[in-house]
Amino acid sequence: MGEDHARIIDATTERFGKDRGRLIDIARALQGELGHLSEETIGRIAGALDMHRVEVRDAVSFYSFFSREPTGKTVIRLCNGVVERMMGADEVARAFEEAVGARFGETEPGQSISMVYTPCIGLSDQAPSALVNKTPLTRLRRDDVPGIVEAVREGRDVSDLPQTEIKLNLHKTGPVICARLERGVAIRAAVNRSPADVINEINRARLRGRGGAGFPTAMKWDYCRRAGGDRHFVICNADEGEPGTFKDRVLLTGFADLVFEGMTVAAYAVGAREGFLYLRGEYEHLLGHLEEVLRKRRHLGLLGENICGCEGFSFDVRIQVGAGAYVCGEESALIESLEGRRGAPRDRPPFPVQSGYQGEPTSVNNVETLCCAARIMVEGAEWFARFGTKDSTGTKLLSVSGDCARPGVYEVEFGASVAKVLDMVGGADARGVQVGGPSGRCLGPRDYGRSISFDDVSTGGSFMVFGPQRDVLRMMYEFTEFFAEESCGWCAPCRVGMTLLVRQFEKILNGKGTRADQAALERLAVTVKNMSRCGLGQTGANPILTSLRNFPELYDARLRSEEFIAPFDLAEALREGRQITGRKPPLEGTHA
Ligand code: SF4
């Protein structure tokens, strides 16, 4: 290792106080500076942080933003999720490959540009999209690509390119979330009550977590407040990695004050002095804006010591940027990542409210949930509960993408029907809708009368529209592939089961499946769902299970025979070997 190299590593570990809990930050900084994390780099980091190199290697190898091999100075991450491919990402990919002279997954021979695929960067409403290092490009067309590559090669600032415009795309605002709120009003309303009264107000509003599971927020805060321990923490989960979800991008861009207001209310309620906003790595482009909002809030006395003049109430927020791992959206995996480890979910109990960040009681809340909590402080529980349904009060933000006239974010009251949303977004002729992202459910026209709510069709926000021309089963197959790729590998039912599901599904998709294969697919999907350890495995088979239920005719059309059909063509598989060895194929009807 050269002296310069060593100096950079030492300065970086020093900058983060040689704190092993900041390993992800250190690795992010060094990945940016050195282009990769070599074995030597890992060893030097380990030495500085007083860790074993295996621990460092174990953590950094988990995240897709870190590379053990040298990468180009510029990394182009093209989003190839289902919606992005529907909108032409494959064509854009070919254009990049032609312009760069390398394939995706490779670094060009001159080592200047690397290209990789990524499943979602939170811009499905402006697809196809890509990140050039951390700069997003939107609404890409094949013809844009030569100019982009030229700008990269000439070392120009890509943020000057016209494709870097990100539209807010907030098409429908509502009274609860996307409405103006004066800075500090919610905090003042909170500190005029006792922490127990704040929780009581949230309880009477019947606020449920907006991440999808719908756990009562007041109960979570109450458990956290009552748990022992010297320190309590609040975490805002802004790791929205569910493909097709981008509402947090809009909230963090247009309503960041409301988010921090909600975090501060939560901190007051649970007795936390420290909070974290865990920002997905793909949203690093929002970091400067968010830091500026925090700076202003500190200046106004809305963060720091004795907030809003409330003696003894002190709270501040640090933003932790992730490094590309879908499973970190799961709260315990997120905490692991925040502590500088691989983002593998923890066994529960204990739950994070009992033992979370650094083993202390921690409340992890969704971005949207915190916005609702701030509004409830100002408007009151009765006002909030007027919207929505009895068990799903308030409004919900939907991230709408796919085959519709107006993709973007919509604030709708709980209880709105799927048909109503489709009408609103210009997608009434949809063949199917994926509600809740890949882990949600695929609905067909028979279900369009159902309502968006926790008791019926629950969703963290993703609403993907598939037009009449789409092959819905292929979409479900791609979702299944996504989960197989994102499995953290900790438990066998998910690690092995998801891969087996992909293979079995592929057989059916390719017209080689029988009724028995379909039954085996369903059995395996149920097993993976029931036996997996965390939410990823427990929901990863949903694309298969919900499409089996709601689109049986699409499976029927693919099942060609009741007889056994091999999943692959043996003669074709042996063809190359025969050519090499000069062996002749056997006669028709004999064994290969
Ligand atoms: Fe990891 Fe999947 Fe098991 Fe969750 S279910 S712990 S993601 S292997």
CSV table of C-alpha atoms in Angstrom, one decimal, residues 224-563:
chain,number,residue,atom,x,y,z
A,224,CYS,CA,-40.3,2.8,24.1
A,225,ARG,CA,-41.0,5.5,26.7
A,226,ARG,CA,-41.7,2.9,29.5
A,227,ALA,CA,-38.7,0.7,28.7
A,228,GLY,CA,-35.7,1.2,31.0
A,229,GLY,CA,-32.3,2.3,29.9
A,230,ASP,CA,-30.2,5.4,30.1
A,231,ARG,CA,-30.8,6.6,26.6
A,232,HIS,CA,-33.7,6.4,24.2
A,233,PHE,CA,-33.5,6.9,20.4
A,234,VAL,CA,-35.8,7.9,17.6
A,235,ILE,CA,-35.1,6.7,14.1
A,236,CYS,CA,-36.8,8.0,11.0
A,237,ASN,CA,-36.8,5.2,8.4
A,238,ALA,CA,-36.1,6.9,5.1
A,239,ASP,CA,-34.8,3.7,3.5
A,240,GLU,CA,-37.7,3.3,1.1
A,241,GLY,CA,-36.3,0.6,-1.1
A,242,GLU,CA,-39.5,-1.1,-2.1
A,243,PRO,CA,-39.5,-0.8,-5.9
A,244,GLY,CA,-42.1,1.6,-7.2
A,245,THR,CA,-42.0,3.7,-4.0
A,246,PHE,CA,-40.9,7.3,-4.0
A,247,LYS,CA,-43.2,9.2,-1.7
A,248,ASP,CA,-40.4,9.7,0.9
A,249,ARG,CA,-38.4,11.4,-1.8
A,250,VAL,CA,-41.2,13.9,-2.2
A,251,LEU,CA,-41.7,14.4,1.5
A,252,LEU,CA,-38.0,14.9,2.1
A,253,THR,CA,-37.8,17.3,-0.8
A,254,GLY,CA,-40.9,19.3,-0.2
A,255,PHE,CA,-41.8,18.7,3.5
A,256,ALA,CA,-38.5,18.1,5.3
A,257,ASP,CA,-39.5,20.5,8.1
A,258,LEU,CA,-42.6,18.5,8.7
A,259,VAL,CA,-40.6,15.2,8.9
A,260,PHE,CA,-38.1,16.7,11.5
A,261,GLU,CA,-41.0,18.3,13.4
A,262,GLY,CA,-42.5,14.8,13.7
A,263,MET,CA,-39.2,13.3,14.8
A,264,THR,CA,-38.9,16.0,17.5
A,265,VAL,CA,-42.4,15.3,18.7
A,266,ALA,CA,-41.6,11.6,18.8
A,267,ALA,CA,-38.4,12.3,20.8
A,268,TYR,CA,-40.3,14.3,23.3
A,269,ALA,CA,-42.9,11.5,23.7
A,270,VAL,CA,-40.4,8.7,24.2
A,271,GLY,CA,-37.7,10.7,26.0
A,272,ALA,CA,-35.0,10.6,23.3
A,273,ARG,CA,-32.1,13.1,23.1
A,274,GLU,CA,-30.7,11.7,19.9
A,275,GLY,CA,-32.3,10.8,16.6
A,276,PHE,CA,-31.2,9.5,13.2
A,277,LEU,CA,-32.6,9.8,9.8
A,278,TYR,CA,-31.6,6.8,7.9
A,279,LEU,CA,-31.5,7.9,4.3
A,280,ARG,CA,-31.2,5.3,1.6
A,281,GLY,CA,-27.9,5.6,-0.3
A,282,GLU,CA,-29.8,6.3,-3.6
A,283,TYR,CA,-31.1,9.5,-2.0
A,284,GLU,CA,-27.7,10.9,-1.2
A,285,HIS,CA,-28.5,13.8,-3.6
A,286,LEU,CA,-31.0,15.0,-1.0
A,287,LEU,CA,-28.3,15.2,1.7
A,288,GLY,CA,-27.3,18.8,1.2
A,289,HIS,CA,-30.9,20.0,1.3
A,290,LEU,CA,-31.7,18.0,4.5
A,291,GLU,CA,-28.5,19.2,6.3
A,292,GLU,CA,-29.5,22.8,5.4
A,293,VAL,CA,-33.0,22.3,6.9
A,294,LEU,CA,-31.4,20.8,10.0
A,295,ARG,CA,-29.0,23.8,10.3
A,296,LYS,CA,-32.0,26.3,10.1
A,297,ARG,CA,-33.9,24.4,12.7
A,298,ARG,CA,-30.9,24.4,15.1
A,299,HIS,CA,-30.6,28.1,14.5
A,300,LEU,CA,-34.3,28.6,15.3
A,301,GLY,CA,-34.0,26.6,18.5
A,302,LEU,CA,-36.1,23.7,17.1
A,303,LEU,CA,-33.2,21.3,17.7
A,304,GLY,CA,-30.6,21.4,20.3
A,305,GLU,CA,-30.9,22.3,24.0
A,306,ASN,CA,-34.1,23.3,25.7
A,307,ILE,CA,-36.2,23.2,22.5
A,308,CYS,CA,-38.9,25.8,22.2
A,309,GLY,CA,-38.0,26.9,25.7
A,310,CYS,CA,-38.9,23.6,27.3
A,311,GLU,CA,-36.4,23.2,30.1
A,312,GLY,CA,-34.6,19.9,29.8
A,313,PHE,CA,-35.9,18.9,26.4
A,314,SER,CA,-32.9,18.4,24.2
A,315,PHE,CA,-32.8,16.6,20.9
A,316,ASP,CA,-30.8,16.5,17.7
A,317,VAL,CA,-30.7,14.5,14.5
A,318,ARG,CA,-27.8,12.9,12.6
A,319,ILE,CA,-28.4,11.8,9.0
A,320,GLN,CA,-27.0,8.3,8.2
A,321,VAL,CA,-26.7,7.5,4.5
A,322,GLY,CA,-27.2,3.9,3.6
A,323,ALA,CA,-25.1,2.0,1.0
A,324,GLY,CA,-27.6,0.1,-1.1
A,325,ALA,CA,-29.4,-2.8,0.7
A,326,TYR,CA,-33.1,-3.3,0.4
A,327,VAL,CA,-33.4,-5.4,3.6
A,328,CYS,CA,-32.3,-2.4,5.6
A,329,GLY,CA,-35.8,-1.1,5.3
A,330,GLU,CA,-36.6,-3.7,8.0
A,331,GLU,CA,-36.2,-1.9,11.3
A,332,SER,CA,-33.8,-4.2,13.1
A,333,ALA,CA,-31.7,-4.6,9.9
A,334,LEU,CA,-31.6,-0.8,9.7
A,335,ILE,CA,-30.3,-0.6,13.3
A,336,GLU,CA,-27.6,-3.1,12.5
A,337,SER,CA,-26.5,-1.0,9.6
A,338,LEU,CA,-26.6,2.1,11.7
A,339,GLU,CA,-24.3,0.4,14.2
A,340,GLY,CA,-21.8,-0.2,11.3
A,341,ARG,CA,-22.6,-3.9,10.5
A,342,ARG,CA,-24.2,-5.8,7.6
A,343,GLY,CA,-27.9,-5.1,7.6
A,344,ALA,CA,-29.1,-8.5,8.7
A,345,PRO,CA,-32.4,-8.5,10.6
A,346,ARG,CA,-32.2,-9.4,14.3
A,347,ASP,CA,-34.1,-12.1,16.1
A,348,ARG,CA,-37.2,-10.7,17.9
A,349,PRO,CA,-38.0,-10.4,20.7
A,350,PRO,CA,-36.5,-8.2,22.0
A,351,PHE,CA,-38.1,-5.6,19.8
A,352,PRO,CA,-36.3,-2.4,19.0
A,353,VAL,CA,-38.5,-0.5,21.5
A,354,GLN,CA,-37.0,-2.7,24.2
A,355,SER,CA,-33.5,-3.1,22.8
A,356,GLY,CA,-32.7,-1.2,19.7
A,357,TYR,CA,-29.8,1.1,18.8
A,358,GLN,CA,-26.8,0.3,21.0
A,359,GLY,CA,-29.2,-2.0,23.0
A,360,GLU,CA,-31.3,1.0,24.2
A,361,PRO,CA,-35.0,1.5,23.6
A,362,THR,CA,-35.5,2.8,20.1
A,363,SER,CA,-38.6,3.9,18.2
A,364,VAL,CA,-38.2,3.4,14.4
A,365,ASN,CA,-40.9,5.2,12.5
A,366,ASN,CA,-41.7,5.7,8.8
A,367,VAL,CA,-41.2,9.2,7.3
A,368,GLU,CA,-45.0,9.6,6.6
A,369,THR,CA,-46.0,8.4,10.0
A,370,LEU,CA,-43.9,11.2,11.6
A,371,CYS,CA,-45.5,13.7,9.3
A,372,CYS,CA,-49.0,12.5,10.5
A,373,ALA,CA,-47.9,12.7,14.1
A,374,ALA,CA,-46.8,16.3,13.7
A,375,ARG,CA,-50.2,17.2,12.2
A,376,ILE,CA,-52.1,15.5,14.9
A,377,MET,CA,-50.3,17.6,17.5
A,378,VAL,CA,-51.6,20.7,15.8
A,379,GLU,CA,-55.0,19.7,14.7
A,380,GLY,CA,-55.9,17.2,17.3
A,381,ALA,CA,-57.0,13.5,17.3
A,382,GLU,CA,-60.6,14.1,16.5
A,383,TRP,CA,-59.8,16.2,13.4
A,384,PHE,CA,-57.3,13.5,12.1
A,385,ALA,CA,-59.8,10.6,12.8
A,386,ARG,CA,-62.4,12.3,10.6
A,387,PHE,CA,-60.4,11.2,7.6
A,388,GLY,CA,-60.3,7.7,6.4
A,389,THR,CA,-62.1,4.7,7.9
A,390,LYS,CA,-62.6,3.5,11.5
A,391,ASP,CA,-59.5,1.3,11.6
A,392,SER,CA,-57.5,3.2,9.0
A,393,THR,CA,-57.7,6.9,10.0
A,394,GLY,CA,-56.1,9.7,8.1
A,395,THR,CA,-54.7,9.8,4.6
A,396,LYS,CA,-52.2,7.8,2.7
A,397,LEU,CA,-49.5,8.8,0.2
A,398,LEU,CA,-49.4,6.7,-2.9
A,399,SER,CA,-46.5,6.5,-5.3
A,400,VAL,CA,-48.1,5.8,-8.6
A,401,SER,CA,-46.1,4.6,-11.6
A,402,GLY,CA,-46.4,2.5,-14.7
A,403,ASP,CA,-49.0,2.6,-17.4
A,404,CYS,CA,-51.0,5.7,-16.5
A,405,ALA,CA,-51.3,9.3,-17.7
A,406,ARG,CA,-50.1,11.0,-14.5
A,407,PRO,CA,-47.5,9.0,-12.5
A,408,GLY,CA,-46.5,10.7,-9.3
A,409,VAL,CA,-47.5,11.1,-5.6
A,410,TYR,CA,-51.2,11.3,-4.5
A,411,GLU,CA,-52.5,11.9,-1.0
A,412,VAL,CA,-55.8,10.0,-0.8
A,413,GLU,CA,-58.1,9.3,2.1
A,414,PHE,CA,-58.0,5.7,3.4
A,415,GLY,CA,-61.0,3.9,2.1
A,416,ALA,CA,-60.5,5.1,-1.5
A,417,SER,CA,-61.2,2.3,-4.0
A,418,VAL,CA,-58.5,1.0,-6.3
A,419,ALA,CA,-60.8,2.0,-9.2
A,420,LYS,CA,-61.0,5.5,-7.9
A,421,VAL,CA,-57.2,5.8,-7.8
A,422,LEU,CA,-56.9,4.3,-11.3
A,423,ASP,CA,-59.4,7.0,-12.5
A,424,MET,CA,-57.5,9.7,-10.8
A,425,VAL,CA,-54.2,8.8,-12.3
A,426,GLY,CA,-55.4,8.0,-15.8
A,427,GLY,CA,-55.0,4.3,-15.7
A,428,ALA,CA,-58.6,3.0,-15.9
A,429,ASP,CA,-57.9,0.4,-18.5
A,430,ALA,CA,-55.3,-1.3,-16.3
A,431,ARG,CA,-54.9,-5.1,-16.7
A,432,GLY,CA,-53.5,-5.3,-13.2
A,433,VAL,CA,-52.2,-3.2,-10.3
A,434,GLN,CA,-49.4,-4.1,-8.0
A,435,VAL,CA,-50.3,-2.5,-4.7
A,436,GLY,CA,-47.7,-2.3,-1.9
A,437,GLY,CA,-44.7,-3.0,-4.1
A,438,PRO,CA,-43.4,-6.4,-5.0
A,439,SER,CA,-44.1,-7.6,-1.4
A,440,GLY,CA,-47.7,-6.4,-1.7
A,441,ARG,CA,-50.3,-7.9,-3.9
A,442,CYS,CA,-51.2,-8.0,-7.6
A,443,LEU,CA,-54.9,-7.2,-8.2
A,444,GLY,CA,-56.9,-7.7,-11.3
A,445,PRO,CA,-60.1,-5.9,-12.5
A,446,ARG,CA,-62.3,-8.1,-10.3
A,447,ASP,CA,-60.7,-6.5,-7.2
A,448,TYR,CA,-60.8,-2.8,-8.3
A,449,GLY,CA,-63.8,-2.2,-6.0
A,450,ARG,CA,-61.6,-3.0,-3.0
A,451,SER,CA,-60.3,-0.2,-0.8
A,452,ILE,CA,-56.9,1.1,0.2
A,453,SER,CA,-56.8,0.5,3.9
A,454,PHE,CA,-55.2,-1.6,6.6
A,455,ASP,CA,-58.2,-3.9,6.7
A,456,ASP,CA,-58.4,-4.5,3.0
A,457,VAL,CA,-55.6,-3.6,0.6
A,458,SER,CA,-52.8,-2.3,2.7
A,459,THR,CA,-49.8,-0.6,1.2
A,460,GLY,CA,-46.7,1.2,2.2
A,461,GLY,CA,-47.4,3.4,-0.8
A,462,SER,CA,-46.4,1.7,-4.0
A,463,PHE,CA,-49.1,1.5,-6.7
A,464,MET,CA,-47.8,0.2,-10.0
A,465,VAL,CA,-50.2,0.1,-13.0
A,466,PHE,CA,-49.9,-2.5,-15.7
A,467,GLY,CA,-51.6,-1.6,-18.9
A,468,PRO,CA,-53.6,-4.1,-21.2
A,469,GLN,CA,-50.4,-4.8,-23.2
A,470,ARG,CA,-48.4,-6.1,-20.3
A,471,ASP,CA,-47.4,-9.7,-19.5
A,472,VAL,CA,-48.4,-9.7,-15.8
A,473,LEU,CA,-46.8,-13.0,-15.0
A,474,ARG,CA,-43.5,-11.8,-16.4
A,475,MET,CA,-43.7,-8.9,-14.0
A,476,MET,CA,-44.3,-11.3,-11.1
A,477,TYR,CA,-41.4,-13.4,-12.2
A,478,GLU,CA,-39.1,-10.3,-12.1
A,479,PHE,CA,-40.3,-9.4,-8.6
A,480,THR,CA,-39.5,-12.9,-7.5
A,481,GLU,CA,-36.0,-12.6,-9.0
A,482,PHE,CA,-35.6,-9.3,-7.1
A,483,PHE,CA,-36.3,-11.0,-3.7
A,484,ALA,CA,-34.0,-13.8,-4.5
A,485,GLU,CA,-31.3,-11.2,-5.2
A,486,GLU,CA,-32.0,-9.2,-2.1
A,487,SER,CA,-32.2,-12.1,0.4
A,488,CYS,CA,-29.6,-11.5,3.1
A,489,GLY,CA,-28.9,-15.2,3.1
A,490,TRP,CA,-29.3,-15.7,6.9
A,491,CYS,CA,-32.1,-18.3,6.9
A,492,ALA,CA,-32.4,-21.2,4.5
A,493,PRO,CA,-36.1,-21.0,3.6
A,494,CYS,CA,-35.6,-17.6,2.1
A,495,ARG,CA,-32.0,-18.0,0.8
A,496,VAL,CA,-32.7,-21.3,-0.9
A,497,GLY,CA,-36.4,-21.1,-1.3
A,498,MET,CA,-36.5,-17.9,-3.2
A,499,THR,CA,-34.0,-19.3,-5.7
A,500,LEU,CA,-36.0,-22.4,-6.1
A,501,LEU,CA,-39.1,-20.3,-6.6
A,502,VAL,CA,-37.4,-18.4,-9.4
A,503,ARG,CA,-36.5,-21.6,-11.2
A,504,GLN,CA,-39.9,-23.2,-10.8
A,505,PHE,CA,-41.6,-20.0,-11.9
A,506,GLU,CA,-39.3,-19.8,-14.9
A,507,LYS,CA,-40.3,-23.3,-16.0
A,508,ILE,CA,-43.9,-22.3,-16.0
A,509,LEU,CA,-43.3,-18.9,-17.7
A,510,ASN,CA,-41.4,-20.7,-20.5
A,511,GLY,CA,-44.4,-22.9,-21.2
A,512,LYS,CA,-42.7,-26.0,-19.8
A,513,GLY,CA,-44.8,-26.4,-16.6
A,514,THR,CA,-47.6,-28.8,-15.9
A,515,ARG,CA,-50.5,-28.6,-13.4
A,516,ALA,CA,-48.2,-30.5,-11.0
A,517,ASP,CA,-45.5,-27.9,-11.4
A,518,GLN,CA,-48.0,-25.1,-10.6
A,519,ALA,CA,-49.1,-26.9,-7.5
A,520,ALA,CA,-45.4,-27.4,-6.5
A,521,LEU,CA,-44.8,-23.7,-7.0
A,522,GLU,CA,-47.7,-22.8,-4.7
A,523,ARG,CA,-46.6,-25.3,-2.0
A,524,LEU,CA,-43.0,-23.9,-2.1
A,525,ALA,CA,-44.3,-20.3,-2.0
A,526,VAL,CA,-46.4,-21.1,1.1
A,527,THR,CA,-43.4,-22.8,2.8
A,528,VAL,CA,-41.1,-19.8,2.1
A,529,LYS,CA,-43.7,-17.4,3.4
A,530,ASN,CA,-44.3,-19.4,6.6
A,531,MET,CA,-40.8,-20.5,7.4
A,532,SER,CA,-38.7,-17.3,6.7
A,533,ARG,CA,-37.3,-15.3,9.5
A,534,CYS,CA,-38.1,-11.7,8.5
A,535,GLY,CA,-40.5,-9.7,6.4
A,536,LEU,CA,-38.5,-10.1,3.2
A,537,GLY,CA,-38.9,-13.9,3.1
A,538,GLN,CA,-42.4,-13.7,4.5
A,539,THR,CA,-43.6,-11.5,1.7
A,540,GLY,CA,-41.2,-12.4,-1.1
A,541,ALA,CA,-43.5,-15.1,-2.4
A,542,ASN,CA,-46.5,-12.7,-2.6
A,543,PRO,CA,-46.1,-12.0,-6.3
A,544,ILE,CA,-46.6,-15.7,-6.9
A,545,LEU,CA,-49.3,-16.3,-4.4
A,546,THR,CA,-51.4,-13.3,-5.3
A,547,SER,CA,-51.1,-13.8,-9.0
A,548,LEU,CA,-52.1,-17.5,-8.6
A,549,ARG,CA,-55.2,-16.3,-6.8
A,550,ASN,CA,-56.1,-13.3,-9.0
A,551,PHE,CA,-54.8,-14.3,-12.4
A,552,PRO,CA,-55.3,-18.1,-12.7
A,553,GLU,CA,-56.2,-17.8,-16.4
A,554,LEU,CA,-52.6,-16.5,-17.1
A,555,TYR,CA,-51.2,-19.6,-15.5
A,556,ASP,CA,-53.6,-21.8,-17.4
A,557,ALA,CA,-52.6,-20.3,-20.6
A,558,ARG,CA,-49.0,-21.2,-19.9
A,559,LEU,CA,-49.5,-24.8,-18.8
A,560,ARG,CA,-49.2,-26.8,-22.0
A,561,SER,CA,-49.5,-30.4,-20.9
A,562,GLU,CA,-50.3,-32.6,-18.0
A,563,GLU,CA,-47.3,-34.9,-18.7
